[in-house]
Short mmCIF file of C-alpha atoms and ligand atoms in Angstrom, two decimals:
data_model
loop_
_atom_site.label_atom_id
_atom_site.label_comp_id
_atom_site.label_asym_id
_atom_site.label_seq_id
_atom_site.Cartn_x
_atom_site.Cartn_y
_atom_site.Cartn_z
CA UNK A 1 -13.52 11.45 27.16
CA UNK A 2 -10.84 11.17 24.51
CA UNK A 3 -10.68 7.41 25.12
CA UNK A 4 -14.40 6.97 24.55
CA UNK A 5 -13.92 5.10 21.29
CA UNK A 6 -10.96 2.92 22.24
CA UNK A 7 -11.20 -0.47 20.53
CA UNK A 8 -7.89 -1.85 21.78
CA UNK A 9 -8.16 -5.47 22.89
CA UNK A 10 -6.88 -5.45 26.50
CA UNK A 11 -5.62 -9.04 26.14
CA UNK A 12 -3.14 -8.06 23.39
CA UNK A 13 0.26 -6.54 24.26
CA UNK A 14 0.58 -2.76 24.08
CA UNK A 15 3.78 -3.24 22.13
CA UNK A 16 4.35 -5.87 19.46
CA UNK A 17 7.46 -6.31 17.31
CA UNK A 18 6.04 -7.22 13.87
CA UNK A 19 9.48 -7.69 12.31
CA UNK A 20 12.96 -6.40 13.10
CA UNK A 21 12.50 -2.62 13.25
CA UNK A 22 8.69 -2.59 12.96
CA UNK A 23 6.91 -1.91 16.24
CA UNK A 24 3.13 -1.86 16.73
CA UNK A 25 2.06 0.42 19.60
CA UNK A 26 -1.56 -0.55 20.25
CA UNK A 27 -3.87 2.31 21.16
CA UNK A 28 -1.01 4.82 21.14
CA UNK A 29 -3.10 7.44 19.25
CA UNK A 30 -6.26 7.14 21.34
CA UNK A 31 -5.48 10.01 23.70
CA UNK A 32 -5.20 12.41 20.73
CA UNK A 33 -7.97 10.92 18.58
CA UNK A 34 -10.32 13.91 18.63
CA UNK A 35 -7.53 16.35 17.80
CA UNK A 36 -6.19 14.04 15.09
CA UNK A 37 -9.59 13.73 13.40
CA UNK A 38 -10.16 17.49 13.50
CA UNK A 39 -6.75 17.95 11.88
CA UNK A 40 -7.58 15.38 9.16
CA UNK A 41 -10.77 17.34 8.39
CA UNK A 42 -8.79 20.59 8.13
CA UNK A 43 -6.24 18.98 5.78
CA UNK A 44 -9.05 17.55 3.62
CA UNK A 45 -10.70 20.94 3.43
CA UNK A 46 -7.53 22.47 1.95
CA UNK A 47 -6.61 19.43 -0.17
CA UNK A 48 -9.67 17.22 -0.74
CA UNK A 49 -9.47 13.41 -0.83
CA UNK A 50 -9.26 12.05 -4.36
CA UNK A 51 -8.86 8.70 -6.08
CA UNK A 52 -5.50 8.70 -7.85
CA UNK A 53 -4.62 6.60 -10.89
CA UNK A 54 -1.73 4.13 -10.98
CA UNK A 55 0.86 4.23 -13.77
CA UNK A 56 -0.95 1.19 -15.20
CA UNK A 57 -4.19 3.16 -15.42
CA UNK A 58 -6.10 1.73 -12.43
CA UNK A 59 -8.09 4.01 -10.14
CA UNK A 60 -7.04 3.39 -6.54
CA UNK A 61 -9.90 2.32 -4.29
CA UNK A 62 -8.54 4.22 -1.28
CA UNK A 63 -9.01 8.00 -1.46
CA UNK A 64 -5.88 10.00 -0.68
CA UNK A 65 -4.61 13.43 0.20
CA UNK A 66 -1.40 14.79 1.72
CA UNK A 67 0.08 17.39 3.98
CA UNK A 68 3.68 18.50 4.31
CA UNK A 69 6.32 20.03 2.08
CA UNK A 70 5.83 17.10 -0.29
CA UNK A 71 2.92 14.78 -1.01
CA UNK A 72 2.88 11.30 -2.49
CA UNK A 73 1.10 11.20 -5.83
CA UNK A 74 0.53 8.73 -8.62
CA UNK A 75 -0.72 9.23 -12.15
CA UNK A 76 -0.05 7.76 -15.59
CA UNK A 77 3.49 9.18 -15.40
CA UNK A 78 4.44 7.28 -12.23
CA UNK A 79 4.74 7.45 -8.43
CA UNK A 80 6.56 10.42 -6.86
CA UNK A 81 6.57 13.11 -4.18
CA UNK A 82 5.22 16.43 -5.46
CA UNK A 83 5.60 19.83 -3.73
CA UNK A 84 2.12 20.95 -4.80
CA UNK A 85 -1.33 19.39 -5.03
CA UNK A 86 -1.77 18.58 -8.74
CA UNK A 87 -5.54 19.17 -8.41
CA UNK A 88 -5.18 22.79 -7.27
CA UNK A 89 -1.59 23.74 -8.05
CA UNK A 90 -1.24 24.97 -4.46
CA UNK A 91 1.28 23.68 -1.92
CA UNK A 92 -0.05 20.90 0.31
CA UNK A 93 -1.26 22.12 3.72
CA UNK A 94 1.31 22.00 6.53
CA UNK A 95 1.56 18.88 8.69
CA UNK A 96 -0.61 19.58 11.77
CA UNK A 97 1.37 19.87 15.00
CA UNK A 98 -0.61 16.99 16.56
CA UNK A 99 0.60 14.66 13.75
CA UNK A 100 4.23 15.73 14.24
CA UNK A 101 4.11 15.30 17.99
CA UNK A 102 2.56 11.82 17.84
CA UNK A 103 4.95 10.72 15.08
CA UNK A 104 8.03 11.89 16.96
CA UNK A 105 6.89 10.42 20.29
CA UNK A 106 5.88 7.05 18.81
CA UNK A 107 9.07 6.82 16.75
CA UNK A 108 11.19 7.55 19.83
CA UNK A 109 9.33 4.88 21.84
CA UNK A 110 10.02 2.40 19.04
CA UNK A 111 13.72 3.22 19.00
CA UNK A 112 13.87 6.01 16.40
CA UNK A 113 14.68 9.23 18.26
CA UNK A 114 14.61 12.58 16.45
CA UNK A 115 12.06 11.63 13.76
CA UNK A 116 10.97 14.78 11.92
CA UNK A 117 8.70 13.93 8.98
CA UNK A 118 8.22 16.30 6.02
CA UNK A 119 5.39 14.42 4.30
CA UNK A 120 2.18 12.76 5.42
CA UNK A 121 0.00 10.66 3.15
CA UNK A 122 -3.58 10.40 4.35
CA UNK A 123 -5.54 7.36 3.10
CA UNK A 124 -9.30 7.01 3.48
CA UNK A 125 -10.87 3.60 2.96
CA UNK A 126 -14.59 3.05 2.53
CA UNK A 127 -15.89 -0.52 2.95
CA UNK A 128 -14.68 -2.47 -0.09
CA UNK A 129 -11.47 -0.44 -0.54
CA UNK A 130 -8.05 -2.05 -0.25
CA UNK A 131 -4.37 -1.38 -0.84
CA UNK A 132 -2.43 -3.98 -2.80
CA UNK A 133 0.88 -5.35 -1.61
CA UNK A 134 3.59 -2.71 -2.12
CA UNK A 135 6.87 -1.31 -0.84
CA UNK A 136 7.35 2.32 0.20
CA UNK A 137 10.39 3.23 -1.85
CA UNK A 138 9.77 6.71 -3.23
CA UNK A 139 11.51 8.36 -0.25
CA UNK A 140 15.05 9.70 -0.64
CA UNK A 141 16.60 7.94 2.37
CA UNK A 142 15.44 4.57 3.75
CA UNK A 143 17.33 5.15 7.01
CA UNK A 144 14.31 7.08 8.28
CA UNK A 145 11.33 5.15 9.64
CA UNK A 146 7.68 5.61 8.65
CA UNK A 147 5.05 6.14 11.34
CA UNK A 148 1.54 4.91 10.55
CA UNK A 149 -1.59 5.90 12.50
CA UNK A 150 -4.90 4.05 12.07
CA UNK A 151 -8.28 5.59 12.91
CA UNK A 152 -11.82 4.34 12.54
CA UNK A 153 -12.85 0.96 11.16
CA UNK A 154 -10.41 -1.92 11.78
CA UNK A 155 -8.36 -3.34 8.93
CA UNK A 156 -6.32 -6.44 8.24
CA UNK A 157 -2.78 -5.40 7.46
CA UNK A 158 -0.62 -7.75 5.42
CA UNK A 159 3.01 -7.77 6.38
CA UNK A 160 5.37 -9.70 4.13
CA UNK A 161 9.08 -9.69 3.49
CA UNK A 162 11.74 -8.29 1.19
CA UNK A 163 10.41 -10.24 -1.79
CA UNK A 164 6.90 -9.83 -3.12
CA UNK A 165 6.33 -13.59 -3.01
CA UNK A 166 7.43 -13.90 0.64
CA UNK A 167 4.77 -15.22 3.02
CA UNK A 168 2.61 -12.55 4.62
CA UNK A 169 1.51 -12.25 8.20
CA UNK A 170 -1.92 -10.74 8.87
CA UNK A 171 -2.22 -8.15 11.61
CA UNK A 172 -5.40 -6.46 12.76
CA UNK A 173 -5.03 -2.68 13.01
CA UNK A 174 -7.61 -1.01 15.22
CA UNK A 175 -8.67 2.54 15.86
CA UNK A 176 -5.78 4.29 17.61
CA UNK A 177 -3.03 1.84 16.67
CA UNK A 178 0.36 3.23 15.64
CA UNK A 179 3.15 1.41 13.80
CA UNK A 180 6.68 2.82 13.77
CA UNK A 181 8.59 1.02 11.12
CA UNK A 182 12.16 1.28 9.91
CA UNK A 183 15.46 -0.50 10.11
CA UNK A 184 15.91 -3.94 8.53
CA UNK A 185 12.23 -4.28 7.52
CA UNK A 186 11.79 -0.75 6.12
CA UNK A 187 11.35 -2.09 2.57
CA UNK A 188 9.21 -5.12 3.38
CA UNK A 189 6.09 -5.61 1.28
CA UNK A 190 2.75 -4.78 2.89
CA UNK A 191 -0.85 -4.04 2.06
CA UNK A 192 -4.37 -3.70 3.41
CA UNK A 193 -7.08 -6.31 2.74
CA UNK A 194 -10.52 -5.24 1.51
CA UNK A 195 -12.15 -3.22 4.29
CA UNK A 196 -15.17 -4.90 5.85
CA UNK A 197 -18.36 -2.92 6.25
CA UNK A 198 -18.98 -1.32 9.60
CA UNK A 199 -19.85 1.92 11.29
CA UNK A 200 -17.28 3.40 13.66
CA UNK A 201 -18.31 5.98 16.26
CA UNK A 202 -15.28 8.16 15.47
CA UNK A 203 -15.27 8.03 11.64
CA UNK A 204 -18.51 6.44 10.42
CA UNK A 205 -18.14 3.98 7.54
CA UNK A 206 -14.46 4.68 7.00
CA UNK A 207 -10.92 3.91 8.01
CA UNK A 208 -8.32 6.69 7.97
CA UNK A 209 -4.60 5.96 7.89
CA UNK A 210 -1.84 8.54 8.25
CA UNK A 211 1.68 7.65 7.16
CA UNK A 212 4.30 10.15 8.23
CA UNK A 213 7.52 10.07 6.28
CA UNK A 214 10.79 11.83 5.75
CA UNK A 215 10.45 11.95 1.98
CA UNK A 216 12.94 14.57 0.82
C1 LIG B 1 -2.55 1.64 5.56
N1 LIG B 1 -0.20 1.75 5.19
O1 LIG B 1 -2.36 1.19 6.69
C2 LIG B 1 -1.45 1.67 4.56
N2 LIG B 1 3.28 2.06 4.49
O2 LIG B 1 -3.63 2.05 5.19
C3 LIG B 1 0.95 1.67 4.50
O3 LIG B 1 0.99 1.45 3.31
C4 LIG B 1 2.20 1.84 5.23
O4 LIG B 1 1.23 1.54 7.36
C5 LIG B 1 4.46 2.25 5.08
C6 LIG B 1 4.62 2.20 6.43
C7 LIG B 1 3.52 1.97 7.22
C8 LIG B 1 2.29 1.78 6.61
FE1 LIG B 2 2.97 1.58 2.50
#
């Protein structure tokens, strides 16, 4: 029943090394998909999705919220981790246990035992939304990996290199895919191409991405 909406291509490997230290585990989140989506809804009830503004003044096309003891935020003052939701002044909701379990298990399978995240950024893409090429470098210690969980509509992930101008590889991320990413490629540039229109049985016209981090 929980695998009802599995979109994993059975001809592709279950495990794919995208770069040194970056491991794609296809379909790894499918077994927990219903619980994960209920938890996303509970987080969004406490801390609603919003479109943040970049330091340069651009409204981000992906809607975002957070859970954990810190949440990633951007505004005219810059990018940072904040202990409270700037919209409400309240602490971010706690990271749901189902997120923590999946993150720790996937990280261990990818070669990162003992991963205990303290922050989770939740991105929601409607058709037409994208995420420009970036590095994740607001965390205190790059020795920890990041675990990313994709749900709903498929996306094309761009995976580059240490320099912004490095060539990018395009990887399709499907509903239920998990990437555990650290080590030598932890600071590689990456982004998400403009989401194509579609209607997914689990999420409707949306893609949800969770990125679990050790931020503090
Ligand atoms: C996304 N993901 O898939 C955006 N960052 O919607 C990220 O930006 C990301 O997947 C760091 C590590 C893994 C990621
Ligand atoms: Fe990122």
